[in-house]
XYZ file of C-alpha atoms in Angstrom:
737
model
C 20.345 121.302 147.013
C 18.990 122.244 150.425
C 21.233 122.486 153.366
C 21.054 119.571 155.807
C 21.090 120.126 159.574
C 21.161 116.477 160.423
C 24.704 116.640 161.890
C 23.957 119.357 164.422
C 23.742 118.516 168.019
C 20.040 118.381 169.481
C 20.404 121.759 171.605
C 21.845 123.460 168.675
C 25.094 124.275 170.668
C 28.391 122.408 170.965
C 30.331 123.598 173.919
C 33.376 121.391 173.387
C 33.855 122.906 169.679
C 33.663 126.607 170.975
C 36.236 125.762 173.656
C 38.762 124.825 170.938
C 38.290 127.969 168.934
C 40.973 130.840 169.773
C 39.353 134.279 170.167
C 42.517 136.119 171.371
C 43.203 137.895 168.120
C 39.597 139.240 168.097
C 39.675 140.084 171.791
C 42.996 142.027 171.266
C 41.494 144.011 168.335
C 38.186 144.798 169.876
C 38.786 145.037 173.548
C 37.573 148.262 175.040
C 40.598 150.100 176.843
C 38.809 152.010 179.516
C 42.063 154.225 180.099
C 42.077 155.346 176.504
C 38.392 156.129 176.450
C 38.739 158.230 179.744
C 41.908 160.354 178.777
C 39.650 163.316 178.057
C 37.750 163.172 181.456
C 38.837 165.219 184.568
C 37.622 165.449 188.140
C 37.228 168.814 189.747
C 37.220 168.813 193.446
C 36.804 171.248 196.162
C 33.595 172.799 194.781
C 30.952 174.577 196.923
C 28.055 172.230 198.214
C 24.791 173.541 197.050
C 21.142 172.449 197.073
C 19.790 170.729 193.953
C 17.832 173.716 192.825
C 21.185 175.781 192.723
C 22.991 173.068 191.014
C 22.396 174.249 187.325
C 23.659 177.772 188.378
C 26.769 176.194 189.847
C 27.377 174.246 186.697
C 27.095 177.259 184.442
C 29.570 179.209 186.746
C 32.040 176.245 186.605
C 31.557 176.147 182.769
C 32.977 179.401 182.357
C 36.037 178.620 184.258
C 36.460 175.303 182.341
C 36.012 176.782 178.930
C 38.956 179.082 179.169
C 41.360 176.154 178.609
C 39.271 173.923 176.417
C 35.935 172.986 174.821
C 33.288 171.523 177.042
C 29.478 172.037 177.667
C 26.867 171.769 180.351
C 25.887 168.277 179.082
C 29.634 167.233 179.559
C 29.433 168.201 183.237
C 28.345 165.580 185.837
C 27.863 166.819 189.328
C 26.408 164.092 191.566
C 23.994 164.773 194.393
C 23.886 163.194 198.022
C 20.763 163.767 199.928
C 19.518 166.451 197.387
C 22.777 168.347 197.791
C 26.054 168.607 195.638
C 28.967 166.549 196.977
C 31.624 169.194 196.239
C 33.121 167.604 193.040
C 32.245 167.039 189.315
C 33.222 164.852 186.506
C 34.080 166.719 183.318
C 34.615 165.708 179.662
C 36.697 167.579 177.217
C 36.757 167.321 173.354
C 40.351 165.601 173.508
C 42.995 164.428 175.935
C 45.176 167.371 175.151
C 42.477 169.879 176.370
C 42.040 167.757 179.525
C 45.603 167.867 180.216
C 45.740 171.604 179.651
C 42.913 171.978 182.186
C 44.821 169.983 184.809
C 47.761 172.257 184.311
C 46.235 175.610 184.294
C 43.220 175.017 186.637
C 44.568 172.982 189.430
C 44.998 175.314 192.378
C 43.304 177.909 190.794
C 40.690 180.003 192.893
C 37.151 179.144 192.170
C 35.684 181.788 194.438
C 37.041 183.560 197.675
C 36.340 180.513 199.801
C 37.237 177.683 197.437
C 40.233 176.548 195.488
C 39.949 173.884 192.720
C 41.676 170.584 192.511
C 41.856 169.369 189.011
C 43.043 165.848 188.161
C 42.755 163.477 185.195
C 40.343 160.506 185.878
C 42.864 158.117 184.419
C 45.426 159.300 187.012
C 43.192 158.460 190.021
C 42.586 154.960 188.552
C 46.134 154.380 187.869
C 47.432 155.336 191.201
C 44.899 153.231 192.900
C 45.831 150.246 190.702
C 49.505 150.465 191.511
C 48.711 150.182 195.032
C 49.744 153.665 195.932
C 46.484 154.279 197.741
C 46.312 152.421 200.919
C 42.902 150.813 201.668
C 43.219 151.352 205.160
C 43.107 154.837 206.430
C 46.335 156.203 208.068
C 46.376 159.612 209.694
C 48.886 161.975 207.975
C 52.116 162.469 209.611
C 52.602 166.029 210.786
C 56.316 167.088 210.711
C 57.467 168.979 213.666
C 57.555 172.644 213.384
C 60.836 174.149 212.021
C 61.200 177.752 211.905
C 62.385 179.184 208.652
C 64.812 181.883 208.312
C 63.546 185.521 207.712
C 64.097 186.511 204.046
C 64.300 190.100 205.089
C 66.656 189.620 208.115
C 69.178 192.342 206.713
C 66.681 194.944 207.351
C 67.097 194.623 210.995
C 70.766 195.581 211.158
C 71.088 197.926 214.263
C 73.311 200.314 212.443
C 70.991 200.523 209.102
C 73.840 199.275 206.907
C 73.048 198.251 203.409
C 74.473 195.378 201.483
C 75.980 194.879 198.103
C 76.961 192.024 195.941
C 80.282 191.938 193.985
C 81.409 189.699 191.237
C 84.942 189.379 190.437
C 87.067 186.747 188.685
C 85.175 183.600 189.421
C 83.917 184.586 192.890
C 80.636 186.195 194.131
C 80.633 187.952 197.348
C 78.073 189.812 199.452
C 79.226 192.527 201.820
C 77.927 194.878 204.446
C 78.720 198.549 203.532
C 80.839 200.366 206.006
C 81.180 204.300 205.705
C 84.747 204.805 207.278
C 86.092 201.053 206.986
C 86.435 198.293 204.789
C 83.189 196.460 203.944
C 82.468 193.473 206.012
C 82.299 190.242 203.955
C 79.270 188.129 204.646
C 79.632 185.297 202.230
C 82.015 184.652 199.377
C 81.619 181.709 196.931
C 83.542 180.662 193.997
C 81.596 179.511 190.945
C 78.427 181.010 192.335
C 77.188 182.084 188.797
C 78.056 181.378 185.421
C 77.209 184.689 183.751
C 75.837 187.338 186.105
C 73.709 187.725 189.376
C 70.649 189.960 189.838
C 68.724 191.139 192.944
C 64.821 190.745 192.901
C 63.055 194.093 193.100
C 62.679 194.222 196.727
C 66.114 192.732 197.621
C 64.468 189.359 198.893
C 66.345 186.943 196.601
C 69.694 186.960 194.749
C 69.452 185.352 191.313
C 72.324 183.401 189.924
C 72.548 182.332 186.214
C 73.407 178.754 184.953
C 73.426 176.678 181.937
C 70.620 174.484 183.341
C 68.548 177.282 184.687
C 68.160 179.883 187.411
C 68.616 179.551 191.091
C 67.277 181.901 193.836
C 69.293 182.495 197.222
C 68.417 184.184 200.393
C 68.173 184.402 204.106
C 70.983 184.659 206.847
C 72.517 181.288 205.500
C 72.336 181.969 201.945
C 70.487 178.817 201.153
C 69.190 177.975 197.798
C 65.419 178.775 197.972
C 64.030 178.313 194.466
C 65.075 176.583 191.210
C 63.805 177.442 187.722
C 64.747 174.903 185.153
C 65.267 176.498 181.900
C 68.285 174.995 179.613
C 70.498 177.811 178.210
C 68.788 180.535 179.951
C 70.147 184.005 179.104
C 68.015 186.664 180.902
C 65.691 186.992 183.920
C 62.968 189.353 184.855
C 61.028 189.728 188.114
C 57.521 191.309 188.661
C 57.505 194.314 190.621
C 56.050 192.514 193.638
C 58.337 189.286 193.394
C 55.410 187.283 192.504
C 56.469 185.914 189.169
C 59.577 185.606 186.926
C 60.346 185.442 183.210
C 63.257 183.708 181.909
C 64.361 183.816 178.371
C 66.851 182.101 176.055
C 67.792 182.616 172.670
C 67.788 179.017 171.793
C 64.341 177.166 171.981
C 64.047 174.941 175.007
C 64.584 171.316 174.375
C 62.665 169.361 177.228
C 63.872 165.938 178.241
C 61.465 163.129 179.069
C 62.665 163.000 182.707
C 62.569 166.836 183.249
C 60.646 167.386 186.673
C 59.604 171.052 185.936
C 58.894 171.300 182.109
C 56.438 169.404 180.083
C 55.916 169.135 176.259
C 54.148 172.469 176.331
C 57.411 174.155 177.129
C 59.311 172.469 174.455
C 60.611 174.762 171.560
C 59.641 177.920 173.346
C 62.079 180.734 174.240
C 60.077 182.595 177.172
C 58.704 180.735 180.349
C 56.605 182.683 182.879
C 57.027 181.199 186.454
C 55.093 181.320 189.726
C 57.815 182.258 192.167
C 55.946 180.823 195.169
C 55.485 177.364 193.619
C 58.286 177.145 191.084
C 56.071 176.004 188.490
C 55.619 177.372 184.983
C 52.520 179.084 184.190
C 52.807 179.613 180.635
C 55.596 179.675 177.642
C 55.912 181.567 174.482
C 58.251 181.631 171.302
C 60.170 184.592 169.982
C 58.237 186.866 167.760
C 59.756 187.545 164.471
C 59.988 191.329 163.989
C 60.801 192.553 160.500
C 62.712 190.836 157.766
C 65.719 188.512 158.542
C 67.866 189.622 155.568
C 68.437 193.055 153.855
C 67.999 193.745 150.017
C 71.597 192.118 149.568
C 70.684 188.957 151.373
C 72.994 189.786 154.368
C 71.446 188.945 157.881
C 69.964 191.982 159.733
C 71.211 192.284 163.413
C 67.939 192.758 165.606
C 68.341 194.355 169.004
C 66.374 192.447 171.536
C 63.505 194.314 173.267
C 63.966 193.470 176.875
C 61.985 193.144 179.052
C 59.563 191.523 176.288
C 56.890 191.082 178.892
C 55.972 194.103 180.994
C 54.136 193.890 184.313
C 51.534 196.045 185.756
C 52.247 197.684 188.918
C 50.280 195.357 191.209
C 51.304 192.218 189.312
C 47.641 191.586 188.187
C 48.659 191.934 184.423
C 51.529 191.102 182.181
C 51.774 192.400 178.503
C 53.402 191.518 175.490
C 53.586 193.466 172.233
C 53.588 192.198 168.639
C 55.359 195.170 167.131
C 53.132 196.926 164.485
C 49.906 194.927 165.258
C 48.859 194.465 168.859
C 49.348 194.365 172.430
C 48.392 191.105 174.295
C 47.485 191.500 178.055
C 47.509 188.467 180.135
C 45.642 187.984 183.649
C 47.662 186.410 186.254
C 48.097 183.883 187.930
C 46.314 182.055 185.300
C 47.962 183.828 182.220
C 44.602 183.754 180.409
C 44.249 186.540 177.604
C 42.263 189.448 178.788
C 38.784 188.977 177.223
C 40.181 186.123 175.187
C 41.577 188.703 172.501
C 44.539 190.929 171.980
C 44.333 194.760 171.834
C 44.620 195.675 168.038
C 46.711 198.823 167.648
C 47.750 199.335 164.084
C 51.437 200.253 163.902
C 52.186 200.209 167.479
C 56.036 200.591 168.334
C 56.279 200.633 172.083
C 54.214 200.734 175.251
C 54.879 201.206 179.017
C 52.843 200.441 182.114
C 52.467 202.863 184.648
C 54.918 202.230 187.717
C 52.251 202.815 190.268
C 48.533 202.228 190.481
C 46.916 205.572 189.140
C 44.750 207.768 191.162
C 43.101 209.763 188.361
C 40.636 212.468 189.401
C 37.031 211.328 189.396
C 37.830 207.468 188.875
C 36.751 205.359 191.625
C 37.120 201.963 190.002
C 40.162 199.632 189.876
C 42.218 200.398 186.691
C 45.931 199.915 185.588
C 47.268 202.314 182.757
C 49.629 202.023 180.115
C 50.882 204.361 177.439
C 51.597 203.462 173.805
C 52.417 205.342 170.479
C 52.256 204.569 166.938
C 54.082 206.420 163.978
C 52.656 208.131 160.769
C 50.981 205.559 158.679
C 49.913 206.961 155.384
C 47.923 210.087 155.773
C 47.414 209.247 159.464
C 49.485 211.183 162.035
C 51.328 209.559 164.716
C 49.640 209.132 167.952
C 50.298 208.683 171.814
C 47.731 207.073 173.836
C 46.919 206.029 177.482
C 44.750 203.153 178.007
C 42.876 201.746 180.897
C 42.954 198.251 181.926
C 40.884 195.955 182.208
C 38.174 198.237 180.635
C 40.533 198.799 177.564
C 39.173 202.232 177.457
C 41.361 205.010 175.866
C 41.812 207.762 178.500
C 43.686 210.286 176.286
C 45.250 210.369 172.816
C 47.394 213.196 171.092
C 48.240 213.336 167.591
C 51.712 214.142 166.402
C 53.367 215.274 163.170
C 56.751 214.985 161.482
C 57.671 212.452 163.919
C 60.953 210.450 163.702
C 60.931 208.584 166.867
C 59.390 208.715 170.511
C 60.244 207.549 173.934
C 58.014 206.975 176.895
C 58.963 208.072 180.311
C 56.589 207.552 183.430
C 57.254 209.443 186.521
C 57.761 206.894 189.540
C 54.465 207.631 191.089
C 52.425 207.725 187.840
C 51.603 211.583 188.135
C 53.039 212.325 184.707
C 54.145 210.575 181.497
C 56.528 212.224 179.291
C 56.534 211.368 175.671
C 59.971 212.571 174.226
C 59.226 213.266 170.447
C 62.018 213.484 167.788
C 60.643 215.660 165.018
C 62.054 216.350 161.378
C 62.668 219.891 160.772
C 60.968 221.437 157.763
C 64.129 220.715 155.676
C 64.181 217.236 157.121
C 68.127 217.629 157.309
C 68.089 217.919 161.195
C 65.948 216.730 164.172
C 64.502 218.681 167.120
C 62.894 217.288 170.295
C 59.536 218.319 172.026
C 58.290 216.931 175.508
C 54.628 216.161 175.500
C 53.881 215.717 179.222
C 50.718 214.001 180.082
C 49.264 214.998 183.691
C 47.651 211.832 184.495
C 46.010 212.705 187.838
C 44.438 216.135 186.733
C 41.021 216.321 185.358
C 40.865 215.544 181.563
C 44.423 214.488 181.533
C 45.758 217.704 180.183
C 49.009 217.778 178.072
C 51.768 220.363 178.584
C 54.298 220.881 175.663
C 57.860 221.799 176.319
C 59.172 223.068 172.872
C 62.167 225.280 174.189
C 64.616 222.541 173.310
C 66.942 223.238 170.364
C 68.854 219.902 170.030
C 67.760 216.430 169.990
C 67.693 214.792 173.577
C 69.868 211.695 174.075
C 68.891 211.043 177.781
C 65.887 211.935 179.992
C 65.282 211.218 183.602
C 62.364 212.062 186.084
C 63.184 212.738 189.757
C 61.820 209.655 191.852
C 58.762 210.818 193.737
C 59.156 214.368 192.573
C 58.234 216.693 189.604
C 61.487 217.672 188.288
C 63.594 216.328 185.552
C 66.990 216.443 183.792
C 67.813 215.908 180.182
C 71.047 215.736 177.930
C 71.076 217.053 174.548
C 73.611 217.015 171.742
C 74.183 218.375 168.331
C 74.481 216.500 165.104
C 77.216 213.687 165.197
C 79.649 214.587 162.470
C 80.351 211.547 160.150
C 83.536 209.466 160.345
C 84.737 210.696 163.728
C 85.723 208.747 166.690
C 85.260 211.673 169.066
C 81.572 212.301 170.363
C 80.223 215.795 170.157
C 79.800 218.073 173.043
C 76.536 217.879 174.975
C 74.349 220.081 177.309
C 72.816 219.234 180.522
C 69.414 220.861 181.124
C 67.416 221.068 184.542
C 63.750 221.725 184.625
C 61.154 221.915 187.602
C 57.608 223.258 188.192
C 56.542 226.677 189.094
C 55.070 227.432 192.444
C 51.332 227.063 192.128
C 48.671 228.556 194.434
C 46.191 225.672 194.069
C 46.768 221.978 194.757
C 47.970 220.910 191.553
C 51.514 221.640 190.131
C 52.434 224.666 188.020
C 53.954 224.466 184.563
C 57.412 223.120 183.887
C 60.129 225.855 183.465
C 63.891 225.749 182.504
C 66.175 226.312 185.481
C 69.639 226.024 183.873
C 71.697 224.690 181.116
C 75.276 223.449 181.139
C 77.121 223.979 177.940
C 80.003 222.126 176.347
C 79.911 219.060 178.417
C 80.967 215.381 177.883
C 78.174 214.137 180.017
C 75.916 211.222 178.833
C 74.405 209.583 181.992
C 71.682 210.907 184.623
C 71.528 209.119 187.946
C 68.911 210.395 190.486
C 68.995 209.566 194.002
C 66.197 207.031 194.804
C 64.942 209.560 197.542
C 64.894 212.490 195.022
C 66.633 215.908 195.360
C 70.189 214.707 194.627
C 71.306 213.636 191.128
C 74.686 212.670 189.666
C 75.432 213.758 185.963
C 78.354 211.804 184.649
C 80.320 210.796 181.796
C 80.250 206.890 181.477
C 81.856 204.324 178.970
C 84.132 207.006 177.448
C 87.912 207.279 176.877
C 87.980 210.966 176.561
C 86.304 212.054 179.897
C 85.216 210.585 183.236
C 83.798 213.320 185.311
C 81.001 212.800 187.964
C 79.014 216.009 188.974
C 76.922 215.848 192.262
C 74.043 218.368 192.235
C 71.599 219.489 194.747
C 68.089 220.785 193.655
C 66.911 221.785 197.222
C 70.059 223.707 198.214
C 69.460 225.654 201.595
C 70.942 228.916 200.358
C 70.001 232.137 198.953
C 68.033 231.945 195.789
C 68.657 234.128 192.656
C 65.777 236.588 191.928
C 64.732 234.768 188.683
C 64.467 231.479 190.594
C 62.293 232.519 193.258
C 58.898 231.404 191.578
C 60.564 227.728 191.079
C 60.362 224.776 193.211
C 63.994 224.219 192.943
C 67.563 225.831 194.009
C 70.330 224.225 191.933
C 73.709 223.923 193.438
C 76.739 222.084 192.404
C 78.075 220.094 195.546
C 81.266 218.642 194.121
C 82.958 216.873 191.151
C 84.910 213.616 190.895
C 87.040 211.682 188.199
C 86.846 207.809 187.945
C 88.892 206.922 184.925
C 87.186 204.064 182.928
C 83.835 204.372 184.955
C 81.068 202.342 183.181
C 78.299 202.080 185.817
C 77.014 204.463 188.565
C 74.453 203.349 191.238
C 72.979 204.737 194.264
C 72.201 202.815 197.313
C 68.558 202.412 198.070
C 68.691 204.802 201.087
C 70.194 207.548 198.963
C 73.308 207.832 201.248
C 76.181 206.565 199.101
C 76.875 206.270 195.309
C 79.192 203.723 193.932
C 80.899 204.087 190.533
C 82.522 201.063 189.002
C 84.552 200.082 186.097
C 83.619 196.530 184.698
C 85.807 194.397 182.747
C 82.749 193.413 180.713
C 82.816 196.653 179.101
C 86.276 197.957 178.724
C 89.940 196.981 179.345
C 91.026 199.870 181.508
C 90.872 200.338 185.189
C 88.894 197.732 187.126
C 87.177 198.222 190.641
C 84.741 200.762 192.128
C 84.875 204.041 194.075
C 82.486 205.071 196.789
C 81.126 208.615 197.540
C 78.661 209.957 199.926
C 75.550 211.856 198.745
C 77.480 214.895 198.493
C 80.206 213.460 196.301
C 82.998 213.163 198.937
C 85.068 210.225 198.239
C 85.024 207.453 200.987
C 86.787 204.423 199.460
C 88.587 203.236 196.258
C 88.952 199.512 195.542
C 91.112 198.196 192.628
C 89.956 194.820 191.939
C 91.487 192.421 189.204
C 88.870 191.224 186.785
C 86.072 192.975 188.512
C 82.826 192.482 186.651
C 79.783 193.717 188.687
C 78.907 195.747 191.474
C 75.043 195.893 192.624
C 73.389 197.354 195.812
C 70.890 195.280 197.624
C 67.395 196.937 196.954
C 65.038 197.519 200.028
C 61.175 197.008 200.008
C 58.968 200.086 200.245
C 58.686 201.585 203.799
C 55.940 200.740 205.997
C 55.790 204.301 207.278
C 52.875 206.519 206.437
C 53.148 209.853 204.801
C 52.606 211.505 208.069
C 55.107 209.639 209.902
C 57.797 210.226 207.242
C 56.933 214.007 207.396
C 57.548 213.829 211.354
C 60.667 212.353 210.836
C 61.758 215.117 208.216
C 60.580 217.654 210.719
C 62.694 216.230 213.538
C 65.565 215.399 211.434
C 68.111 217.548 213.394
C 67.146 215.732 216.495
C 67.821 212.292 215.025
C 70.996 213.748 213.487
C 72.386 214.605 216.918
C 71.653 211.087 218.052
C 73.384 209.405 214.861
C 76.246 211.668 215.254
C 76.924 210.444 218.767
C 76.560 206.964 217.811
C 79.069 207.542 215.076
C 81.669 209.045 217.567
C 81.000 206.278 220.094
C 81.650 203.723 217.377
C 84.844 205.426 216.393
C 85.828 205.898 220.089
C 85.131 202.021 220.621
C 87.083 200.986 217.390
C 90.111 203.149 218.924
C 89.728 201.522 222.330
C 89.635 198.181 220.826
C 93.180 198.891 218.930
C 94.617 200.219 222.361
C 93.320 197.188 224.177
C 94.692 194.731 221.573
C 98.164 196.261 221.577
C 98.237 196.209 225.361
C 97.228 192.565 225.260
C 99.981 191.738 222.955
C 102.621 193.771 224.996
C 101.500 191.797 228.106
C 101.860 188.514 226.390
C 105.436 189.428 225.152
C 106.463 190.642 228.728
C 105.206 187.309 230.153
C 106.818 185.042 227.619
C 110.126 186.985 228.373
C 109.947 186.695 232.032
C 109.195 182.880 231.533
C 112.275 182.459 229.374
C 114.613 184.216 231.699
C 113.338 182.104 234.623
C 114.185 178.931 232.624
C 117.380 180.127 231.657
C 118.222 180.866 235.235
C 117.327 177.350 236.405
C 119.576 175.796 233.607
C 122.446 177.907 234.757
C 121.988 176.875 238.359
C 122.014 173.255 237.442
C 125.297 173.874 235.588
C 126.879 175.683 238.588
C 127.039 179.010 237.006
C 125.908 182.335 238.335
C 122.321 183.208 237.536
C 123.501 186.283 235.697
C 126.032 185.672 232.716
C 127.530 189.326 233.399
C 128.412 188.337 236.681
C 130.313 185.245 235.424
C 132.459 187.597 233.112
C 133.137 190.141 235.856
C 134.377 187.334 238.269
C 136.490 185.701 235.791
C 135.046 182.410 236.461
C 136.445 179.922 233.824
C 134.145 178.308 231.492
C 133.057 174.714 232.376
C 132.650 173.721 228.730
C 135.521 171.164 228.077
C 134.883 171.398 224.356
C 135.875 175.123 223.999
C 135.996 176.509 220.604
C 138.226 179.085 219.283
C 136.620 181.549 216.697
C 139.101 183.437 214.472
C 137.785 186.497 212.603
C 139.526 188.317 209.777
C 138.689 191.944 209.078
C 139.693 193.524 205.727
C 139.667 197.302 205.281
C 140.688 199.295 202.414
C 142.726 202.096 203.414
C 143.448 203.652 199.994
C 142.657 203.021 196.378
C 144.297 204.272 193.329
C 143.879 203.606 189.727
C 146.877 203.775 187.182
C 146.557 203.826 183.558
C 149.330 201.671 181.877
């Protein structure tokens, strides 16, 4: 039967029936939600304005920046034109909302070129802010806050007397002090509960970091106000970049980010390391701990692993930071974006350790920018161990050296990147003992030659370069007997270069060795020349020896060709010493005994650079003593040479100032005592005058002695009789019954 259309309305449409139909469920199911569809879009602002013919070139340049954080293409970048010129912004679509959010975090505020800084925002954020009424339709000029001068963060460098500061942590209090040579230190600030674990200065002394359960706080300025805050729950350690531009914080427990956390996002959740921009206080990137080796031994017992700190190591100019995956690779990140250099890690099979050059190198014949790091790998199969020096950012190998029968190696850069010494521990032929060789790479010389020091008989347990010099001290020891609590005797050896007729330094030569010592620590003055060789954290010995390597005395005949003249200036003892630290000017040395490391004598001793004792402070529950660092000098090398040349004239001025200061101090004491005496005399005269007035009102002579002499009876009607009984033993005998 065919269908009938007789009952339909004439125009084929019944408006009343459609109005009665409910389409709400269909609308809810199929409604297009614009915000959800635009989550993968971002707006890039502050771009250069270029003509239409240059737009495609600008888009390609922008694409390189955008592709570093996510997947996009030229077709996904829309750059509108106004009068045949780009308008300074672009719409960009990423593959997914996660990449768009990552682009906002990484690229917002990043430099586009020398004149432009990108502003990157999510498209949905702009729409939401406008809809919520946060954008006013009528323009209101921004309110400019009145200028308020900020405190100078390096104010302490302007001290007239050139004093240095130090921080001391004892009990629950942390105090900062001015150091005084002949007097007690002057307290600047002292706050209980300033930290919950320890305090740490930044490399140039600008900031003092305090550690707390919720994160790290930075303090500074004359008022010691809080300057920065880095929220990292459970933080354990902190490390600053050399130029104080960045900070790394670490916690052994992964970070758990709350929804209302103002600083951290989901990207930091579950991570252990966070790299921060110190100026903005914002995280740049976060990382998890790397698993190194098996977690348990063959019996299933957990293996205690030593934390490698710092895990992230900085280049000298803060442009790179690197992290090693032990045995596999080194990952170098560019700052401030924290992008992986060339988007790939440097594969180095078996790599055990690496160290950046502490200063930007100045290699002969190299005029391009570079930073260097040194690394070493152990013997793998039939391949020998290897030490290499690599240039960044080119990743070119500058120098390699093969090593054989290697047990361990340590890398030691000289402070000015002139040398890197590789301390190589080798097996003897019988493999029953160890010997140490020094492989010294001369970085600044053509071809980077390597000098070998193989005259060392015993294993080296400590090595230290002279700052800004070409001398070093090392400590060796024999084999440690089994089942003994007494450590073996050590030997201290001094090395320097020979005098050279050319511009380069001569070969390294042995100066002197001190046998049968207990020393285990080497502490150079930051200015070089002077060095302390000490025994720390030992219950058997506590000596501290002060050495001068440029003694102004007669040289022995055998040392006339050496760039050193060794002389012991003095020796001191500090029972329970755990730490030794020079002040940044090289004038004073502080030795301290911390309750963190032993339970003996707490406190610190202060010496001058010659080892003369100046002050001893015994402090209960003493924990930490740290000098405040100074930034590098602003004087040129010629100006520093001029000062050294005229040092005797400056010394006379300083001595006169010291005498005047002592005289002023003595004069102040005398004046204070005189003032006290005058006050007492004035009080006595006033009291005597009051007594005379009272006696006159009572009709008595002004002087009580005149009253007694004239026999004037007392007018006191209520006289008192005082009876005093005095007993005196005339003789005493003892009788035995």
